[in-house]
Short mmCIF file of N, CA, C and O and ligand atoms in Angstrom, two decimals:
data_model
loop_
_atom_site.label_atom_id
_atom_site.label_comp_id
_atom_site.label_asym_id
_atom_site.label_seq_id
_atom_site.Cartn_x
_atom_site.Cartn_y
_atom_site.Cartn_z
N MET A 1 102.86 116.54 139.33
CA MET A 1 102.91 114.91 138.11
C MET A 1 101.90 113.56 138.56
O MET A 1 101.89 113.85 140.04
N ALA A 2 101.87 112.26 138.05
CA ALA A 2 101.11 111.63 138.86
C ALA A 2 101.73 110.65 136.96
O ALA A 2 102.77 110.82 136.12
N LEU A 3 101.83 109.46 138.08
CA LEU A 3 102.33 108.31 136.95
C LEU A 3 101.28 107.66 136.46
O LEU A 3 99.77 107.91 136.07
N GLU A 4 101.80 108.14 134.68
CA GLU A 4 100.56 107.75 133.73
C GLU A 4 101.43 106.31 133.09
O GLU A 4 102.66 106.12 132.84
N ARG A 5 100.73 106.40 131.94
CA ARG A 5 101.09 104.89 131.13
C ARG A 5 100.93 105.58 129.75
O ARG A 5 99.53 106.19 129.22
N THR A 6 101.42 105.45 128.83
CA THR A 6 101.80 105.95 127.05
C THR A 6 102.02 104.74 126.26
O THR A 6 102.41 103.83 126.96
N PHE A 7 101.08 104.81 125.09
CA PHE A 7 101.23 103.95 124.48
C PHE A 7 102.11 104.17 123.11
O PHE A 7 102.45 105.36 122.76
N SER A 8 102.93 103.53 122.76
CA SER A 8 104.41 103.48 121.86
C SER A 8 104.40 102.58 120.90
O SER A 8 103.89 101.13 120.98
N ILE A 9 104.73 102.54 119.82
CA ILE A 9 105.08 101.73 118.28
C ILE A 9 106.77 101.94 118.19
O ILE A 9 107.01 102.39 118.12
N LEU A 10 107.38 100.75 118.26
CA LEU A 10 108.54 100.78 117.74
C LEU A 10 108.41 100.16 116.15
O LEU A 10 107.66 99.30 115.91
N LYS A 11 108.43 101.89 115.09
CA LYS A 11 107.38 101.23 113.69
C LYS A 11 108.64 100.33 112.67
O LYS A 11 109.60 99.86 113.30
N PRO A 12 107.97 99.99 111.74
CA PRO A 12 108.74 98.62 110.70
C PRO A 12 110.39 99.38 110.48
O PRO A 12 111.35 98.23 110.45
N ASP A 13 110.81 100.41 110.12
CA ASP A 13 111.77 101.06 110.31
C ASP A 13 112.82 100.54 111.27
O ASP A 13 114.30 100.46 111.37
N ALA A 14 112.40 100.63 112.19
CA ALA A 14 113.03 100.09 113.44
C ALA A 14 113.26 98.39 113.86
O ALA A 14 114.26 98.25 114.23
N THR A 15 112.01 98.49 113.71
CA THR A 15 112.15 96.14 113.47
C THR A 15 113.31 96.11 112.48
O THR A 15 114.17 94.84 112.35
N GLN A 16 113.22 96.69 111.38
CA GLN A 16 114.01 96.21 109.92
C GLN A 16 115.27 95.95 110.10
O GLN A 16 116.11 95.34 109.38
N ARG A 17 115.94 97.61 111.03
CA ARG A 17 116.95 97.63 110.93
C ARG A 17 117.60 97.29 112.79
O ARG A 17 118.54 97.42 112.78
N ASN A 18 116.65 96.44 113.35
CA ASN A 18 117.49 95.69 114.75
C ASN A 18 117.85 96.49 115.60
O ASN A 18 119.11 96.12 116.24
N VAL A 19 117.20 98.08 115.53
CA VAL A 19 117.43 98.86 116.70
C VAL A 19 116.44 98.67 117.94
O VAL A 19 116.72 99.86 118.11
N THR A 20 115.31 98.39 117.98
CA THR A 20 114.42 98.36 119.08
C THR A 20 114.78 97.95 120.35
O THR A 20 114.69 98.78 121.16
N GLY A 21 116.20 97.64 120.95
CA GLY A 21 116.85 97.13 122.01
C GLY A 21 117.70 98.45 122.13
O GLY A 21 117.43 98.70 123.38
N ALA A 22 118.17 99.09 121.28
CA ALA A 22 118.80 100.90 121.45
C ALA A 22 118.10 101.59 121.24
O ALA A 22 117.99 102.48 122.03
N ILE A 23 116.63 101.44 121.18
CA ILE A 23 115.60 102.53 121.39
C ILE A 23 114.90 102.10 122.65
O ILE A 23 115.15 102.98 123.22
N ASN A 24 115.02 100.73 123.25
CA ASN A 24 114.55 100.50 124.24
C ASN A 24 115.72 101.45 125.44
O ASN A 24 115.17 101.70 126.37
N ALA A 25 117.06 100.91 125.27
CA ALA A 25 117.86 101.57 126.06
C ALA A 25 117.16 102.99 126.53
O ALA A 25 117.71 104.11 127.14
N LEU A 26 117.20 103.93 125.22
CA LEU A 26 116.74 105.69 125.63
C LEU A 26 115.51 105.34 126.20
O LEU A 26 115.57 106.89 126.93
N ILE A 27 114.34 104.31 126.09
CA ILE A 27 113.32 104.88 126.82
C ILE A 27 113.65 104.66 128.81
O ILE A 27 113.45 105.26 128.95
N GLU A 28 114.16 103.75 128.73
CA GLU A 28 114.83 103.27 130.00
C GLU A 28 115.44 103.78 130.66
O GLU A 28 115.48 104.32 131.82
N ALA A 29 116.49 104.57 130.02
CA ALA A 29 117.50 105.51 130.46
C ALA A 29 116.76 107.17 131.06
O ALA A 29 116.83 107.48 131.44
N ALA A 30 115.60 107.07 130.10
CA ALA A 30 115.03 108.21 130.41
C ALA A 30 113.67 108.47 132.00
O ALA A 30 113.12 108.84 132.29
N GLY A 31 113.97 107.15 132.10
CA GLY A 31 112.85 106.54 133.43
C GLY A 31 111.00 106.41 132.87
O GLY A 31 110.95 105.61 134.31
N LEU A 32 111.49 105.55 132.07
CA LEU A 32 110.02 105.11 131.68
C LEU A 32 110.34 103.74 131.33
O LEU A 32 111.33 103.30 131.02
N LYS A 33 109.05 102.42 132.16
CA LYS A 33 109.48 101.56 132.16
C LYS A 33 108.53 100.89 131.17
O LYS A 33 106.87 101.65 130.96
N ILE A 34 109.07 100.01 130.46
CA ILE A 34 108.41 99.40 129.78
C ILE A 34 107.45 98.00 130.65
O ILE A 34 107.72 97.08 130.75
N VAL A 35 105.90 98.18 130.41
CA VAL A 35 105.25 97.50 131.13
C VAL A 35 104.32 96.49 130.72
O VAL A 35 103.62 95.19 131.07
N ALA A 36 104.63 96.82 129.58
CA ALA A 36 104.16 95.61 128.10
C ALA A 36 104.43 95.58 126.98
O ALA A 36 104.87 97.12 126.61
N GLN A 37 105.26 94.71 126.39
CA GLN A 37 105.99 95.07 124.96
C GLN A 37 105.42 93.46 124.10
O GLN A 37 105.60 92.48 124.76
N LYS A 38 104.52 93.46 122.79
CA LYS A 38 104.47 92.45 122.25
C LYS A 38 105.31 92.93 120.57
O LYS A 38 104.94 93.94 119.94
N ARG A 39 105.40 91.81 120.33
CA ARG A 39 106.13 92.15 118.45
C ARG A 39 104.46 91.73 117.75
O ARG A 39 104.18 90.94 117.76
N ILE A 40 104.04 92.40 116.75
CA ILE A 40 102.62 91.87 115.80
C ILE A 40 103.03 92.40 114.41
O ILE A 40 103.78 93.37 113.88
N GLN A 41 102.41 91.62 113.88
CA GLN A 41 102.59 92.34 112.61
C GLN A 41 101.01 93.34 112.44
O GLN A 41 99.62 92.25 112.57
N MET A 42 100.79 94.30 111.89
CA MET A 42 100.01 94.90 112.27
C MET A 42 99.14 94.94 110.83
O MET A 42 99.43 94.50 109.75
N SER A 43 97.85 94.71 110.66
CA SER A 43 96.46 94.68 109.87
C SER A 43 96.42 95.71 109.04
O SER A 43 95.88 97.04 110.05
N LEU A 44 96.01 95.71 107.53
CA LEU A 44 95.55 97.70 107.15
C LEU A 44 94.74 97.83 108.03
O LEU A 44 94.45 99.20 108.37
N GLY A 45 93.44 97.05 108.00
CA GLY A 45 92.51 97.67 109.28
C GLY A 45 92.55 98.10 110.68
O GLY A 45 91.98 99.31 110.85
N GLU A 46 93.75 97.35 111.13
CA GLU A 46 94.12 97.96 112.44
C GLU A 46 95.37 99.19 112.45
O GLU A 46 95.29 100.56 112.60
N ALA A 47 96.01 99.32 111.52
CA ALA A 47 96.18 100.61 110.48
C ALA A 47 96.01 102.01 110.64
O ALA A 47 95.81 102.86 110.80
N ARG A 48 94.38 101.56 109.87
CA ARG A 48 93.72 102.53 109.41
C ARG A 48 93.15 103.21 110.54
O ARG A 48 92.10 103.88 110.86
N ARG A 49 92.61 102.18 111.14
CA ARG A 49 91.98 102.45 112.61
C ARG A 49 93.12 103.22 113.84
O ARG A 49 92.25 104.51 114.00
N PHE A 50 94.22 103.05 113.76
CA PHE A 50 94.96 103.33 114.56
C PHE A 50 95.37 104.70 114.00
O PHE A 50 95.34 105.88 115.14
N TYR A 51 95.63 104.90 112.62
CA TYR A 51 95.84 106.74 112.43
C TYR A 51 94.64 107.84 111.72
O TYR A 51 94.64 107.94 110.98
N ALA A 52 93.34 107.00 112.17
CA ALA A 52 92.44 107.11 111.66
C ALA A 52 92.01 109.23 111.88
O ALA A 52 91.25 109.74 111.26
N VAL A 53 92.23 109.46 113.09
CA VAL A 53 92.68 110.52 112.41
C VAL A 53 93.60 111.92 111.61
O VAL A 53 93.36 113.09 111.46
N HIS A 54 93.93 111.06 110.88
CA HIS A 54 95.21 111.71 109.31
C HIS A 54 94.40 110.75 108.81
O HIS A 54 95.10 111.36 107.43
N LYS A 55 93.36 110.56 108.39
CA LYS A 55 92.88 109.93 106.69
C LYS A 55 92.70 110.88 105.80
O LYS A 55 92.67 110.53 105.12
N GLU A 56 92.26 112.09 106.15
CA GLU A 56 92.22 112.95 105.29
C GLU A 56 93.53 113.88 105.21
O GLU A 56 93.22 114.71 103.71
N ARG A 57 94.45 113.78 105.22
CA ARG A 57 95.71 113.92 104.62
C ARG A 57 96.49 113.69 103.88
O ARG A 57 96.28 111.99 103.81
N PRO A 58 97.37 114.20 102.68
CA PRO A 58 97.95 113.68 101.82
C PRO A 58 98.58 112.29 102.03
O PRO A 58 98.80 111.13 101.11
N PHE A 59 99.63 112.17 103.21
CA PHE A 59 100.49 110.82 103.60
C PHE A 59 99.77 110.10 104.27
O PHE A 59 100.09 109.00 104.26
N PHE A 60 98.40 109.95 104.47
CA PHE A 60 97.85 108.32 104.97
C PHE A 60 98.01 107.25 104.69
O PHE A 60 98.34 106.70 105.36
N GLY A 61 97.90 107.07 102.94
CA GLY A 61 98.28 105.71 102.62
C GLY A 61 99.18 106.41 102.86
O GLY A 61 99.79 104.45 102.41
N GLU A 62 100.50 106.35 102.39
CA GLU A 62 101.53 105.74 102.44
C GLU A 62 102.14 105.62 103.90
O GLU A 62 102.99 104.89 103.95
N LEU A 63 101.42 106.41 104.74
CA LEU A 63 102.16 106.03 106.42
C LEU A 63 100.81 104.65 106.75
O LEU A 63 101.52 103.28 107.28
N VAL A 64 99.72 104.41 106.46
CA VAL A 64 99.11 103.00 106.72
C VAL A 64 100.06 101.56 105.80
O VAL A 64 100.20 100.53 106.54
N ASP A 65 100.60 101.81 104.74
CA ASP A 65 101.33 101.10 103.85
C ASP A 65 103.08 101.07 104.37
O ASP A 65 102.38 99.51 105.29
N PHE A 66 103.44 101.85 105.11
CA PHE A 66 104.36 101.91 105.45
C PHE A 66 104.03 100.64 107.24
O PHE A 66 105.17 100.09 107.48
N MET A 67 103.14 101.30 107.52
CA MET A 67 102.92 100.68 109.18
C MET A 67 102.50 99.11 109.11
O MET A 67 103.05 98.65 110.36
N VAL A 68 102.25 98.53 107.98
CA VAL A 68 101.73 97.50 107.86
C VAL A 68 103.50 96.55 106.91
O VAL A 68 103.32 95.24 106.50
N SER A 69 103.86 97.40 106.52
CA SER A 69 105.85 97.06 105.83
C SER A 69 106.47 95.50 106.47
O SER A 69 107.26 95.44 105.72
N ALA A 70 105.51 95.98 107.62
CA ALA A 70 106.86 94.60 108.43
C ALA A 70 106.08 95.02 109.95
O ALA A 70 105.65 95.63 110.19
N PRO A 71 106.84 93.56 111.07
CA PRO A 71 106.76 93.64 112.06
C PRO A 71 106.35 94.90 112.59
O PRO A 71 107.81 95.82 112.39
N VAL A 72 106.12 95.22 113.91
CA VAL A 72 106.53 96.78 114.66
C VAL A 72 106.69 95.92 116.07
O VAL A 72 105.90 94.67 116.32
N VAL A 73 107.08 96.78 117.13
CA VAL A 73 106.50 96.59 118.37
C VAL A 73 105.90 97.62 119.23
O VAL A 73 106.17 98.88 119.21
N VAL A 74 104.98 97.01 119.65
CA VAL A 74 103.88 97.78 120.92
C VAL A 74 104.26 97.72 122.18
O VAL A 74 104.57 96.94 122.43
N GLN A 75 104.00 98.41 123.11
CA GLN A 75 104.35 98.64 123.84
C GLN A 75 103.80 99.97 124.73
O GLN A 75 102.74 100.96 124.23
N VAL A 76 103.37 99.59 126.01
CA VAL A 76 102.88 100.45 127.06
C VAL A 76 103.98 100.70 127.98
O VAL A 76 104.79 99.95 128.35
N LEU A 77 104.20 102.13 128.02
CA LEU A 77 105.13 102.58 128.37
C LEU A 77 104.43 103.32 130.28
O LEU A 77 103.66 104.51 130.36
N GLU A 78 105.26 103.46 131.02
CA GLU A 78 104.66 103.61 132.75
C GLU A 78 105.83 104.52 133.20
O GLU A 78 106.90 104.34 133.39
N GLY A 79 104.90 105.57 133.87
CA GLY A 79 106.12 106.16 135.18
C GLY A 79 105.51 108.04 135.18
O GLY A 79 104.45 108.19 134.68
N GLU A 80 106.15 108.84 135.67
CA GLU A 80 105.83 109.84 135.65
C GLU A 80 105.72 111.28 135.13
O GLU A 80 106.91 110.99 134.15
N ASN A 81 104.59 111.36 134.53
CA ASN A 81 104.04 112.65 133.13
C ASN A 81 104.74 111.47 132.62
O ASN A 81 105.20 112.11 131.77
N ALA A 82 104.21 110.21 131.78
CA ALA A 82 105.19 109.25 130.57
C ALA A 82 104.60 109.92 129.20
O ALA A 82 105.02 109.84 128.67
N ILE A 83 103.65 110.45 129.59
CA ILE A 83 102.94 111.50 128.28
C ILE A 83 103.57 111.88 127.47
O ILE A 83 104.84 111.75 126.33
N ALA A 84 104.06 113.16 127.82
CA ALA A 84 104.67 114.47 127.88
C ALA A 84 106.32 113.98 128.06
O ALA A 84 107.02 113.69 126.77
N LYS A 85 106.91 113.00 128.51
CA LYS A 85 107.85 112.97 128.89
C LYS A 85 108.60 112.00 127.33
O LYS A 85 109.41 112.20 126.83
N TYR A 86 107.31 110.74 126.91
CA TYR A 86 107.95 110.18 126.30
C TYR A 86 108.06 111.47 125.00
O TYR A 86 108.95 110.80 123.64
N ARG A 87 106.91 112.18 124.93
CA ARG A 87 107.19 112.90 123.69
C ARG A 87 108.43 113.90 123.05
O ARG A 87 108.96 113.80 121.70
N GLU A 88 108.87 113.92 124.67
CA GLU A 88 110.40 114.87 124.64
C GLU A 88 111.22 113.78 124.41
O GLU A 88 112.30 114.03 123.13
N VAL A 89 111.15 112.64 124.73
CA VAL A 89 112.14 111.74 124.38
C VAL A 89 112.25 111.07 122.47
O VAL A 89 113.43 110.81 121.92
N MET A 90 111.18 111.16 122.23
CA MET A 90 111.05 110.78 120.60
C MET A 90 111.82 112.12 120.16
O MET A 90 111.90 111.12 119.03
N GLY A 91 111.77 112.83 120.75
CA GLY A 91 111.95 114.25 119.40
C GLY A 91 110.83 114.18 118.16
O GLY A 91 109.72 113.69 118.06
N ALA A 92 110.86 115.19 117.38
CA ALA A 92 109.68 115.93 116.13
C ALA A 92 110.08 114.89 115.40
O ALA A 92 110.18 114.41 115.53
N THR A 93 108.44 114.78 114.63
CA THR A 93 108.16 114.80 113.85
C THR A 93 108.99 114.13 112.68
O THR A 93 109.41 112.81 112.33
N ASN A 94 109.59 115.68 112.81
CA ASN A 94 110.10 115.62 111.18
C ASN A 94 112.18 115.37 111.71
O ASN A 94 112.06 115.95 112.97
N PRO A 95 112.97 114.29 111.43
CA PRO A 95 114.00 114.10 112.23
C PRO A 95 114.92 115.19 112.26
O PRO A 95 115.76 115.79 112.66
N ALA A 96 115.14 115.88 111.16
CA ALA A 96 116.31 117.41 110.69
C ALA A 96 115.19 118.08 111.92
O ALA A 96 115.89 118.96 112.02
N GLN A 97 114.19 117.98 112.28
CA GLN A 97 113.99 119.43 113.23
C GLN A 97 113.94 118.52 115.00
O GLN A 97 113.97 119.27 115.88
N ALA A 98 114.16 117.26 115.44
CA ALA A 98 114.80 116.52 117.08
C ALA A 98 116.04 116.70 116.83
O ALA A 98 116.60 117.56 116.73
N ALA A 99 115.99 117.11 118.18
CA ALA A 99 117.00 117.93 119.24
C ALA A 99 117.91 116.31 119.44
O ALA A 99 117.25 115.42 119.38
N ASP A 100 118.96 117.16 119.96
CA ASP A 100 120.15 115.88 120.09
C ASP A 100 119.84 114.83 121.10
O ASP A 100 118.94 115.71 121.85
N GLY A 101 120.17 113.32 121.29
CA GLY A 101 119.75 112.91 122.43
C GLY A 101 118.21 112.30 122.20
O GLY A 101 117.80 111.17 123.00
N THR A 102 117.28 112.87 121.24
CA THR A 102 116.33 112.21 120.91
C THR A 102 116.27 110.89 120.21
O THR A 102 117.17 110.36 119.20
N ILE A 103 115.21 110.08 120.73
CA ILE A 103 115.26 108.94 119.16
C ILE A 103 115.00 109.65 118.03
O ILE A 103 115.81 108.16 117.17
N ARG A 104 114.28 110.27 117.92
CA ARG A 104 114.21 110.60 116.01
C ARG A 104 115.86 110.55 115.83
O ARG A 104 115.55 110.99 114.20
N LYS A 105 116.45 112.09 116.74
CA LYS A 105 117.16 111.98 115.82
C LYS A 105 118.43 111.31 115.35
O LYS A 105 119.16 111.48 114.43
N GLN A 106 118.21 110.11 116.43
CA GLN A 106 118.90 109.19 116.41
C GLN A 106 118.81 108.21 115.33
O GLN A 106 119.52 107.62 114.30
N PHE A 107 117.59 107.68 115.36
CA PHE A 107 117.06 106.54 114.33
C PHE A 107 116.27 106.84 113.45
O PHE A 107 116.53 105.93 112.15
N ALA A 108 115.84 108.06 112.95
CA ALA A 108 114.87 108.54 112.18
C ALA A 108 115.30 108.13 110.48
O ALA A 108 116.62 109.29 111.10
N LEU A 109 114.64 108.14 109.42
CA LEU A 109 115.45 107.91 108.26
C LEU A 109 114.78 109.18 107.74
O LEU A 109 115.40 109.81 107.10
N SER A 110 112.92 109.58 108.36
CA SER A 110 112.35 110.81 107.32
C SER A 110 111.06 110.76 108.20
O SER A 110 110.62 110.20 109.53
N VAL A 111 110.48 111.78 107.54
CA VAL A 111 109.49 112.20 108.28
C VAL A 111 108.29 111.27 108.94
O VAL A 111 107.46 110.91 109.72
N GLY A 112 108.24 110.38 107.61
CA GLY A 112 107.40 109.51 107.42
C GLY A 112 107.93 108.00 108.28
O GLY A 112 107.47 107.65 109.29
N GLU A 113 108.96 107.77 107.59
CA GLU A 113 109.40 106.36 108.81
C GLU A 113 110.70 106.95 109.74
O GLU A 113 111.83 107.10 109.72
N ASN A 114 109.66 107.38 110.81
CA ASN A 114 110.93 108.14 111.86
C ASN A 114 110.44 107.26 113.19
O ASN A 114 110.75 107.83 114.59
N SER A 115 110.47 105.95 113.20
CA SER A 115 111.19 104.96 113.69
C SER A 115 109.96 104.65 115.28
O SER A 115 109.96 103.47 116.37
N VAL A 116 109.57 105.11 115.59
CA VAL A 116 108.58 105.42 116.97
C VAL A 116 107.03 106.46 117.05
O VAL A 116 107.17 107.40 116.00
N HIS A 117 105.94 105.85 117.48
CA HIS A 117 105.07 106.38 117.87
C HIS A 117 104.92 106.52 119.38
O HIS A 117 105.43 105.55 119.81
N GLY A 118 103.93 107.91 119.99
CA GLY A 118 103.81 107.72 120.85
C GLY A 118 102.75 108.87 121.28
O GLY A 118 102.41 109.87 120.41
N SER A 119 101.69 108.49 122.38
CA SER A 119 100.64 108.96 122.42
C SER A 119 100.50 110.61 122.50
O SER A 119 101.90 110.99 123.52
N ASP A 120 99.72 111.21 122.26
CA ASP A 120 99.96 112.69 122.25
C ASP A 120 98.64 113.17 123.09
O ASP A 120 98.75 114.63 123.81
N SER A 121 97.92 112.40 124.43
CA SER A 121 97.09 113.27 124.77
C SER A 121 97.03 111.44 125.88
O SER A 121 96.74 110.51 125.43
N ALA A 122 96.15 112.25 126.95
CA ALA A 122 96.03 111.12 127.99
C ALA A 122 94.56 110.37 127.63
O ALA A 122 94.77 109.13 127.46
N ASP A 123 94.07 111.03 126.66
CA ASP A 123 92.63 110.48 126.23
C ASP A 123 92.88 109.39 125.19
O ASP A 123 92.55 107.73 125.20
N ASN A 124 94.27 109.93 124.41
CA ASN A 124 94.21 108.76 123.49
C ASN A 124 95.52 107.70 123.65
O ASN A 124 95.33 106.84 123.17
N ALA A 125 95.78 108.36 124.85
CA ALA A 125 96.46 106.84 125.38
C ALA A 125 95.62 105.70 125.96
O ALA A 125 95.93 104.40 125.33
N LYS A 126 94.59 106.20 126.30
CA LYS A 126 93.67 105.00 126.99
C LYS A 126 93.32 103.91 125.89
O LYS A 126 93.04 103.13 125.61
N LEU A 127 92.69 105.62 124.27
CA LEU A 127 91.96 104.47 123.32
C LEU A 127 93.46 103.69 122.53
O LEU A 127 93.11 102.62 122.36
N GLU A 128 94.30 103.92 122.69
CA GLU A 128 95.29 103.17 121.93
C GLU A 128 95.93 102.18 122.61
O GLU A 128 95.90 101.04 122.06
N ILE A 129 95.89 102.43 123.83
CA ILE A 129 96.32 100.71 124.30
C ILE A 129 95.94 99.64 124.49
O ILE A 129 95.67 99.11 124.04
N ALA A 130 94.36 99.87 124.72
CA ALA A 130 93.47 99.59 124.24
C ALA A 130 93.06 98.78 123.21
O ALA A 130 92.75 97.70 123.17
N GLN A 131 93.28 99.55 121.86
CA GLN A 131 93.63 98.38 120.52
C GLN A 131 94.01 97.56 120.23
O GLN A 131 93.85 96.41 119.90
N PHE A 132 95.44 98.11 121.33
CA PHE A 132 96.68 96.29 121.41
C PHE A 132 96.77 95.54 122.21
O PHE A 132 97.41 94.93 122.28
N PHE A 133 96.26 96.16 123.96
CA PHE A 133 96.93 95.17 124.69
C PHE A 133 95.28 95.09 125.94
O PHE A 133 94.34 95.96 125.82
N SER A 134 94.80 94.08 125.89
CA SER A 134 94.13 93.85 127.39
C SER A 134 94.82 94.19 128.49
O SER A 134 96.26 94.26 128.67
N GLU A 135 94.23 94.05 129.99
CA GLU A 135 94.13 94.58 131.34
C GLU A 135 95.22 93.95 131.73
O GLU A 135 96.08 93.96 132.24
N ASN A 136 95.17 92.51 131.54
CA ASN A 136 95.94 91.85 132.26
C ASN A 136 97.13 91.20 131.78
O ASN A 136 98.23 90.80 132.30
N GLU A 137 97.46 92.18 130.52
CA GLU A 137 98.59 91.97 129.38
C GLU A 137 99.92 92.76 129.78
O GLU A 137 100.98 93.49 129.35
N ILE A 138 99.24 93.46 130.54
CA ILE A 138 100.51 94.84 131.24
C ILE A 138 99.97 94.64 132.50
O ILE A 138 99.88 94.58 133.25
N ILE A 139 102.09 94.68 133.15
CA ILE A 139 102.31 93.66 134.44
C ILE A 139 103.75 95.30 135.03
O ILE A 139 103.90 95.65 134.67
N SER A 140 102.63 96.19 135.84
CA SER A 140 103.11 96.93 136.24
C SER A 140 104.16 96.28 137.46
O SER A 140 104.20 95.16 137.91
N GLY A 141 105.27 97.29 138.44
CA GLY A 141 105.72 97.25 139.36
C GLY A 141 107.32 96.53 138.53
O GLY A 141 107.87 96.93 137.73
P1 ADP B 201 103.85 112.07 115.63
O1 ADP B 201 104.40 110.86 114.58
O2 ADP B 201 105.20 113.20 116.47
O3 ADP B 201 102.58 112.11 116.62
P2 ADP B 201 101.83 112.91 113.65
O4 ADP B 201 100.74 112.81 114.36
O5 ADP B 201 101.39 114.42 113.05
O6 ADP B 201 102.84 112.88 113.97
O7 ADP B 201 101.15 112.22 112.65
C1 ADP B 201 101.75 111.14 112.38
C2 ADP B 201 102.40 110.52 111.43
O8 ADP B 201 102.36 110.26 110.32
C3 ADP B 201 104.24 110.53 112.04
O9 ADP B 201 104.76 109.70 113.32
C4 ADP B 201 104.80 110.18 110.42
O10 ADP B 201 105.08 108.54 110.26
C5 ADP B 201 103.50 110.09 109.46
N1 ADP B 201 104.22 112.20 109.02
C6 ADP B 201 103.41 112.86 109.45
N2 ADP B 201 103.67 113.95 108.02
C7 ADP B 201 104.10 113.51 107.35
C8 ADP B 201 104.83 113.80 106.15
N3 ADP B 201 104.44 115.24 105.84
N4 ADP B 201 104.75 112.63 105.60
C9 ADP B 201 104.87 111.75 105.49
N5 ADP B 201 104.06 111.09 106.13
C10 ADP B 201 104.32 111.96 107.63
MG1 MG B 202 100.96 111.82 116.73
#
């Protein structure tokens, strides 16, 4: 195991229902440290770039519209095995399939409005963090 960083987004459905603190409590309870965090209004261009890997998928337009529909909270999480651990804490993409105790089981509204994003690999974590944070905004320790 290695100390890793992963990129997280608390999505518009979470900011609009005022559950970002409740979600952060689950993140922290899992042993992940929030080493950077800010609330932003994502632009269309940022959302399209962030989800470019899904641009051919039928839900791409809906996904981008959702991500710019309200503010989001972008975060860097740090911990042992942080990338896989956060995916586990998030739960399955579709909340109907998410395990008990996961963020999406507790908070997600649907497969689209599913409360959180987490990086799926070390390479993507690095790229996603770099899209929204400069290194001096990330304070470990
Ligand atoms: P994850 O966020 O679990 O990594 P994906 O990378 O497959 O999931 O998809 C990215 C995001 O696109 C999902 O979190 C969700 O918001 C949205 N999405 C995925 N599948 C669908 C779908 N079938 N319909 C609507 N939105 C979807
Ligand atoms: Mg994904």
